[in-house]
Coordinates of C-alpha atoms and ligand atoms in Angstrom, one line a residue:
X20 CA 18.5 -5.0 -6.1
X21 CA 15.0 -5.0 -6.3
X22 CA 12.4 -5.0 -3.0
X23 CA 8.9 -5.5 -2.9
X24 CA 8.0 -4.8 0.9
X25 CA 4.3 -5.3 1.5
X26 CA 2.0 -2.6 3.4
X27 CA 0.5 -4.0 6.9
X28 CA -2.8 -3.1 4.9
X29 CA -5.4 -5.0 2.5
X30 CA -3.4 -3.6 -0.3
X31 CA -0.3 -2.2 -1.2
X32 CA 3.2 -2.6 -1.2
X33 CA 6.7 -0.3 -1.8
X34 CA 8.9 -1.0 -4.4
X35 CA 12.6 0.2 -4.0
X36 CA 15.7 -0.3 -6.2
X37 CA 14.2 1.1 -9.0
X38 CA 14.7 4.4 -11.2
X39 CA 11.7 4.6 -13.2
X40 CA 13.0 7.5 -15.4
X41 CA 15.8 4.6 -17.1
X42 CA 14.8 2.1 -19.5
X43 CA 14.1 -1.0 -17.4
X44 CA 15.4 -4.7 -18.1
X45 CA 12.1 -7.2 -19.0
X46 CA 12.6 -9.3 -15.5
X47 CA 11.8 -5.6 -13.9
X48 CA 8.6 -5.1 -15.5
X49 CA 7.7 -8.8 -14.9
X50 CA 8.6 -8.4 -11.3
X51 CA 6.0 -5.4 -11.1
X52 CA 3.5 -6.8 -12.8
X53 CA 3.2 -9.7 -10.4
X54 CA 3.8 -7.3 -7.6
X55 CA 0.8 -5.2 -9.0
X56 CA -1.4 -7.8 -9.3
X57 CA -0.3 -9.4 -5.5
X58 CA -0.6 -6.1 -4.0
X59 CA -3.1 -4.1 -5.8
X60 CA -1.5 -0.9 -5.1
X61 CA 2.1 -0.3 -5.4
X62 CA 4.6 3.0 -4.6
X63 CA 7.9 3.7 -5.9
X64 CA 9.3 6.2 -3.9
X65 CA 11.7 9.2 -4.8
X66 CA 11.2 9.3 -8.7
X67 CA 11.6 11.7 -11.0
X68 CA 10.4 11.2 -14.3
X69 CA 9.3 13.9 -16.9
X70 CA 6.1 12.6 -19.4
X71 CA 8.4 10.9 -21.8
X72 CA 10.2 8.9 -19.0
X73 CA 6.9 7.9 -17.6
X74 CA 5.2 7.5 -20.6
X75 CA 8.1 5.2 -21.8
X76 CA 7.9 3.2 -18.5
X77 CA 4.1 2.7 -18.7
X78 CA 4.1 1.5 -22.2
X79 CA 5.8 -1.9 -21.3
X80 CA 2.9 -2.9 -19.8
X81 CA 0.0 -1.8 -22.3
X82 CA -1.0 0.5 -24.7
X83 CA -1.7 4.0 -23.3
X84 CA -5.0 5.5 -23.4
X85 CA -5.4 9.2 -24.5
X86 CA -8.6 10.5 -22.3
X87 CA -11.5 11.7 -23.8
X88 CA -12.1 13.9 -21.0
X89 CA -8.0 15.1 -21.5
X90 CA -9.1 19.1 -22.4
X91 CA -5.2 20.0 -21.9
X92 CA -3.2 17.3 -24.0
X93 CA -0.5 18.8 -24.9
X94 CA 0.4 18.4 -28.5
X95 CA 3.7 16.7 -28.1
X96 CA 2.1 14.0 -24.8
X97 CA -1.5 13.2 -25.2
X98 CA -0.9 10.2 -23.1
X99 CA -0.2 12.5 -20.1
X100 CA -3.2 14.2 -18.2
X101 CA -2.1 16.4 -15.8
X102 CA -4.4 16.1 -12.5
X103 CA -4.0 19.6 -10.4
X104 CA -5.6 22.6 -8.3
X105 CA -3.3 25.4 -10.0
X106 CA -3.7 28.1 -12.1
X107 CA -1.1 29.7 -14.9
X108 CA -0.6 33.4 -14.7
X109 CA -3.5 34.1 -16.6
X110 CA -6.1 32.0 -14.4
X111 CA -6.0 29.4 -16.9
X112 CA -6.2 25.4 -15.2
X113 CA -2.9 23.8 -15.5
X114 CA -5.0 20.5 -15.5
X115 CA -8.4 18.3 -14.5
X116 CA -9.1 19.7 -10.9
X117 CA -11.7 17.8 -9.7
X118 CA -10.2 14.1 -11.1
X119 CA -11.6 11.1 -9.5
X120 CA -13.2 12.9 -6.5
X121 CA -15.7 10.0 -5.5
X122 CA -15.6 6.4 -5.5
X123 CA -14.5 5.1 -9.3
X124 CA -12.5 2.2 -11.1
X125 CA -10.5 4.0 -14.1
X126 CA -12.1 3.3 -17.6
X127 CA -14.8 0.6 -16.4
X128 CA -16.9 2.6 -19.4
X129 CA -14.4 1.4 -21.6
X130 CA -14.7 -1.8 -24.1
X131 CA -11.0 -2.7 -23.3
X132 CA -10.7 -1.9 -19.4
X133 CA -7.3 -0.3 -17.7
X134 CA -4.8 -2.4 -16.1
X135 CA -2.9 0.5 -14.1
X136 CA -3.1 4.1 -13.4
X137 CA 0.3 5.3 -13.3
X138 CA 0.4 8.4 -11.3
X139 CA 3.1 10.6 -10.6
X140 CA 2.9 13.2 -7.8
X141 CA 4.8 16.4 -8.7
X142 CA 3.0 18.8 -5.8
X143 CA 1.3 17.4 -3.1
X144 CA -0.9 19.9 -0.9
X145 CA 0.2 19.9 3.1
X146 CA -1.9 21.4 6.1
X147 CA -0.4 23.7 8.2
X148 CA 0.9 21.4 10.2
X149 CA 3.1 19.7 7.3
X150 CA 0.8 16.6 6.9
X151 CA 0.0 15.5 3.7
X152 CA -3.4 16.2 2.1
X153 CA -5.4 15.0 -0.9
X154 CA -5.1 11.0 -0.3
X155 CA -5.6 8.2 -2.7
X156 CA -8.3 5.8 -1.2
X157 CA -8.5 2.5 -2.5
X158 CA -10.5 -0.6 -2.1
X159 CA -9.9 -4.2 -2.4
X160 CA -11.8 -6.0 -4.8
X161 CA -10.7 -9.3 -4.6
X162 CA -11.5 -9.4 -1.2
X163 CA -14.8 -7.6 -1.4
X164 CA -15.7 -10.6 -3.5
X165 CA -14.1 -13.3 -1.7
X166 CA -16.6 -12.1 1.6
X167 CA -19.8 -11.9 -1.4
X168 CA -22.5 -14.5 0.6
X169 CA -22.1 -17.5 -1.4
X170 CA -25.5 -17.0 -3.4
X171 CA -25.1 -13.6 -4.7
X172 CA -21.7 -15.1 -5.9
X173 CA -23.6 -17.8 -7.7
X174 CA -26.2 -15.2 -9.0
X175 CA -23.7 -12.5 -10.2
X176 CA -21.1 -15.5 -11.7
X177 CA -22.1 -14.9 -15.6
X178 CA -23.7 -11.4 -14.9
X179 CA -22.4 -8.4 -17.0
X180 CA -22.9 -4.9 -15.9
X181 CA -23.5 -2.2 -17.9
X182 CA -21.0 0.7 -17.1
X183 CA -21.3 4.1 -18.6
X184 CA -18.6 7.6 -18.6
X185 CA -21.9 9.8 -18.6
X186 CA -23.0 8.7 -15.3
X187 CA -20.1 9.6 -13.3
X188 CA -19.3 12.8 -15.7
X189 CA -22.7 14.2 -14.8
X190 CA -22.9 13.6 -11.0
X191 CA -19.4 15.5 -10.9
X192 CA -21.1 18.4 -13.0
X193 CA -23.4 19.0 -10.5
X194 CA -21.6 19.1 -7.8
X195 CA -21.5 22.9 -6.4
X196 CA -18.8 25.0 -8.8
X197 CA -18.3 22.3 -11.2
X198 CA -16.3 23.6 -14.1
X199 CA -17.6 20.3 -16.6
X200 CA -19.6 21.2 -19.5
X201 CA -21.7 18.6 -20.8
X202 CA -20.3 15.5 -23.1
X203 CA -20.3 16.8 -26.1
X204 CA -22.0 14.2 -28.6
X205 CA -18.6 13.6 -30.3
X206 CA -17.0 12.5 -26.6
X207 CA -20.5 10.4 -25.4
X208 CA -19.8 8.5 -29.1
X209 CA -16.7 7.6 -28.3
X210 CA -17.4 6.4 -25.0
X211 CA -20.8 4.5 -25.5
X212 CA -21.9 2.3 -22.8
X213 CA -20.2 -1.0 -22.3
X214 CA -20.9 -4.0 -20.3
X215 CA -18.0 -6.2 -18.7
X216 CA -18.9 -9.1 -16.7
X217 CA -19.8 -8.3 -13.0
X218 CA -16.7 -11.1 -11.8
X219 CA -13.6 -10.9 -13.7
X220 CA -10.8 -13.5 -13.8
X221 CA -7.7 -11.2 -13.2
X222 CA -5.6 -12.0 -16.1
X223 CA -2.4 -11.9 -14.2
X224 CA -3.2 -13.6 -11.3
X225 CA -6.0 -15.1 -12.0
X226 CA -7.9 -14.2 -8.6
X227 CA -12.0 -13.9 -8.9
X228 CA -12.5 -9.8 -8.8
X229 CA -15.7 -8.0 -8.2
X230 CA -15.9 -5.8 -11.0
X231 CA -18.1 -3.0 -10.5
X232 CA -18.0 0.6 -9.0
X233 CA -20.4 3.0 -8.1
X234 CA -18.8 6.0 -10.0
X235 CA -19.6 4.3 -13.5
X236 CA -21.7 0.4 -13.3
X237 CA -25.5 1.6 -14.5
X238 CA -27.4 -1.6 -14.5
X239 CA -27.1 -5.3 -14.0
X240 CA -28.0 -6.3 -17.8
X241 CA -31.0 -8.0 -18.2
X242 CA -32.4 -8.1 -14.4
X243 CA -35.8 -6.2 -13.8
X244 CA -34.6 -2.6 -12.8
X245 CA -35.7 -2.6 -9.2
X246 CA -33.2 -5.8 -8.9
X247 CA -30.3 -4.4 -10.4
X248 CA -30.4 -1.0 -8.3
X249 CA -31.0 -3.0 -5.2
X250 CA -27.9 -5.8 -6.0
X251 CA -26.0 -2.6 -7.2
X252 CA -26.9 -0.8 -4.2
X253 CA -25.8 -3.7 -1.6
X254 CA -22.5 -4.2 -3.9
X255 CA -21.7 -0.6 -3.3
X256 CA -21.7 -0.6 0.3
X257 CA -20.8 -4.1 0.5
X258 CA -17.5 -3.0 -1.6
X259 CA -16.6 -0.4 0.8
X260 CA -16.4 -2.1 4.2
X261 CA -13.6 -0.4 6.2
X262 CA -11.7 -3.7 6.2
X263 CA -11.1 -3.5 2.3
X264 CA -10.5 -0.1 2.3
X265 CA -6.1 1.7 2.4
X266 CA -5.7 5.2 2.7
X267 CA -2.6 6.6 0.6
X268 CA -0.5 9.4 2.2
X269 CA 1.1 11.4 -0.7
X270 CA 5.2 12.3 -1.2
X271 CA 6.6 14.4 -3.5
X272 CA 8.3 11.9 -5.7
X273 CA 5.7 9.4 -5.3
X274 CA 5.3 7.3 -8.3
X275 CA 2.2 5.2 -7.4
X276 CA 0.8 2.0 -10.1
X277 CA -2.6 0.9 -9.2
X278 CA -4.4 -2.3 -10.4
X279 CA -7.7 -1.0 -12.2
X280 CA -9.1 -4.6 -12.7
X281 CA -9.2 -5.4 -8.8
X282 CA -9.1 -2.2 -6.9
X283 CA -11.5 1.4 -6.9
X284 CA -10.1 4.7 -6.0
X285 CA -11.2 7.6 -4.7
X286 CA -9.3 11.3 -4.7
X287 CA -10.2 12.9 -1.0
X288 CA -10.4 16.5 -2.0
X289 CA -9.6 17.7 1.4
X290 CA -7.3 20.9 0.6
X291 CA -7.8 24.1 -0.6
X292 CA -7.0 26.2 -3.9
X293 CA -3.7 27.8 -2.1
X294 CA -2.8 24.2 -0.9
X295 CA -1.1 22.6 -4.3
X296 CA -1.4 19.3 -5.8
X297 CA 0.1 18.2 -9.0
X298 CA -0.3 14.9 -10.4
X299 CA 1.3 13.5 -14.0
X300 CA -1.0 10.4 -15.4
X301 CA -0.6 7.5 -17.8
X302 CA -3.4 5.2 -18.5
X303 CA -2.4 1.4 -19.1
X304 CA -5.1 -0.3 -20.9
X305 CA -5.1 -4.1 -20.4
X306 CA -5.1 -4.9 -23.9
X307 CA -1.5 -6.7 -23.3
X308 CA -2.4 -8.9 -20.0
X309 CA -5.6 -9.8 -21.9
X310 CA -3.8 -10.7 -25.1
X311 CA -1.4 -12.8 -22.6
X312 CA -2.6 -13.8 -19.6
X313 CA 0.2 -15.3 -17.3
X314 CA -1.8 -18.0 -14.9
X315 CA -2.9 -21.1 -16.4
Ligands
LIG502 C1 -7.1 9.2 -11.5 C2 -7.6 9.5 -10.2 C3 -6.8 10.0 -8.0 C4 -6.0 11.1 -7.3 O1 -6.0 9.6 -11.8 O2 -7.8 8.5 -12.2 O3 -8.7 9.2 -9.8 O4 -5.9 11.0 -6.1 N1 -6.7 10.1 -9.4 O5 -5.5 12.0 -8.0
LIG503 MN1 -9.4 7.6 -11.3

């Protein structure tokens, strides 16, 4: 049987009854989907799935995105970034390190957006007391724009928002022992900027969603500069009020789905190189939910 138990939190719920690694009936994927887009955020606990099990699962929701950032694709998974702080034998990164370190919605910069993040943990890094480190923050956009004051609603309802990979790329690079080189001009072409509007209809539950995040929204398109920044600025902080905000505590086995419409997320890079973390990713674009959207 199949249980959706919701977090005591703005977001999140676990799912049990599930293993992810088997081919799952079409009333199981239609069960997560409204669980995902209910509860933003959701965790499957004790999986085990290698990339073609979770790249199989993923799929039923979307088509899969292969990153442009993905350096290590494998030959065999492109679909599959591996996320992690370790080394091979030769010093070589076994994946992205420094993935989603400040605040970001996946793939904003793209012209289809993401529906989920699937996210696998495989190693998660513990303090010496056994805690769990490296959390997932997320934040609630459907609340952050339910509590907009009712004129910037107004104001913002129409709005698009230019959003752009370069932005975010480059404030990572120059951060202190960034490994990122520079986009190449191949990787900035295939990204170009994109503008979505700034309030989204979710297309599965059809909530109102703010739909902008500081790690890659540029501009408010066609406002006077000094407007946008300042209406960006004040969504920014208004975004991350503690009350929208969850804290994820990694587990080994972990499968965690996040809504990339109506949340942002945040990677708290709060261990060290000895202290592991090893994360498998799928991207779900929202090409299907778009093509089909569920409320009327
Ligand atoms: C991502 C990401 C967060 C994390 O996969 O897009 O931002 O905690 N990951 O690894
Ligand atoms: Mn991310």
């Amino acid at each position: 049987m199949v249980t959706v138990v919701a977090n005591d939190a703005v977001l999140g719920a676990t799912v049990d009854g599930l293993d992810l690694a088997q081919p799952l009936p079409d009333a199981a994927i239609e069960t997560i989907l409204t669980a995902l887009a209910s509860h933003g955020v959701l965790r499957f606990p004790n999986q085990d799935l290698s990339p073609a099990q979770q790249k199989a699962f993923a799929c039923r929701f979307g088509s899969l995105e292969v990153n442009v950032a993905n350096r290590n694709a494998t030959g065999e998974h492109p679909e599959i970034m591996i996320l992690s702080n370790m080394v091979d034998a030769a010093g070589k990164p076994l994946g992205l390190a420094d993935a989603g370190q400040d605040w970001h919605t996946d793939m904003s910069y793209s012209a289809t957006v993401a529906l989920a993040n699937v996210l696998f943990a495989i190693k998660v890094p513990h303090d010496d007391h056994g805690q769990p480190l490296g959390d997932t923050r997320f934040a609630n956009m459907i609340a952050a724009y339910e509590a907009l004051p009712t004129a910037l609603k107004q104001r913002l309802d129409g709005a698009t928002i230019t959003h752009d990979f370069n932005l975010f790329w480059e404030r990572m690079r120059a951060r202190p022992g960034s490994n990122r080189q520079p986009l190449t001009p191949e990787q900035r072409a295939e990204k170009p900027p994109v503008s979505h509007p700034a309030v989204m209809v979710h297309p599965v539950s059809g909530a109102k969603v703010l739909y902008a995040n500081p790690g890659y929204a540029a501009c408010i398109d066609g406002w006077e500069k000094a407007e946008s920044d300042a209406v960006l600025a004040f969504l920014f902080r208004h975004q991350l009020q503690d009350a929208f905000l969850y804290d994820h505590h990694w587990t080994e086995g972990d499968l965690m789905m996040w809504d990339n419409i109506a949340t942002l997320h945040y990677a708290v890079a709060d261990y060290g190189a000895h202290q592991h973390r090893m994360m498998q990713r799928c991207q779900v674009m929202a090409d299907q939910v778009f093509a089909h959207p569920r409320f009327r």
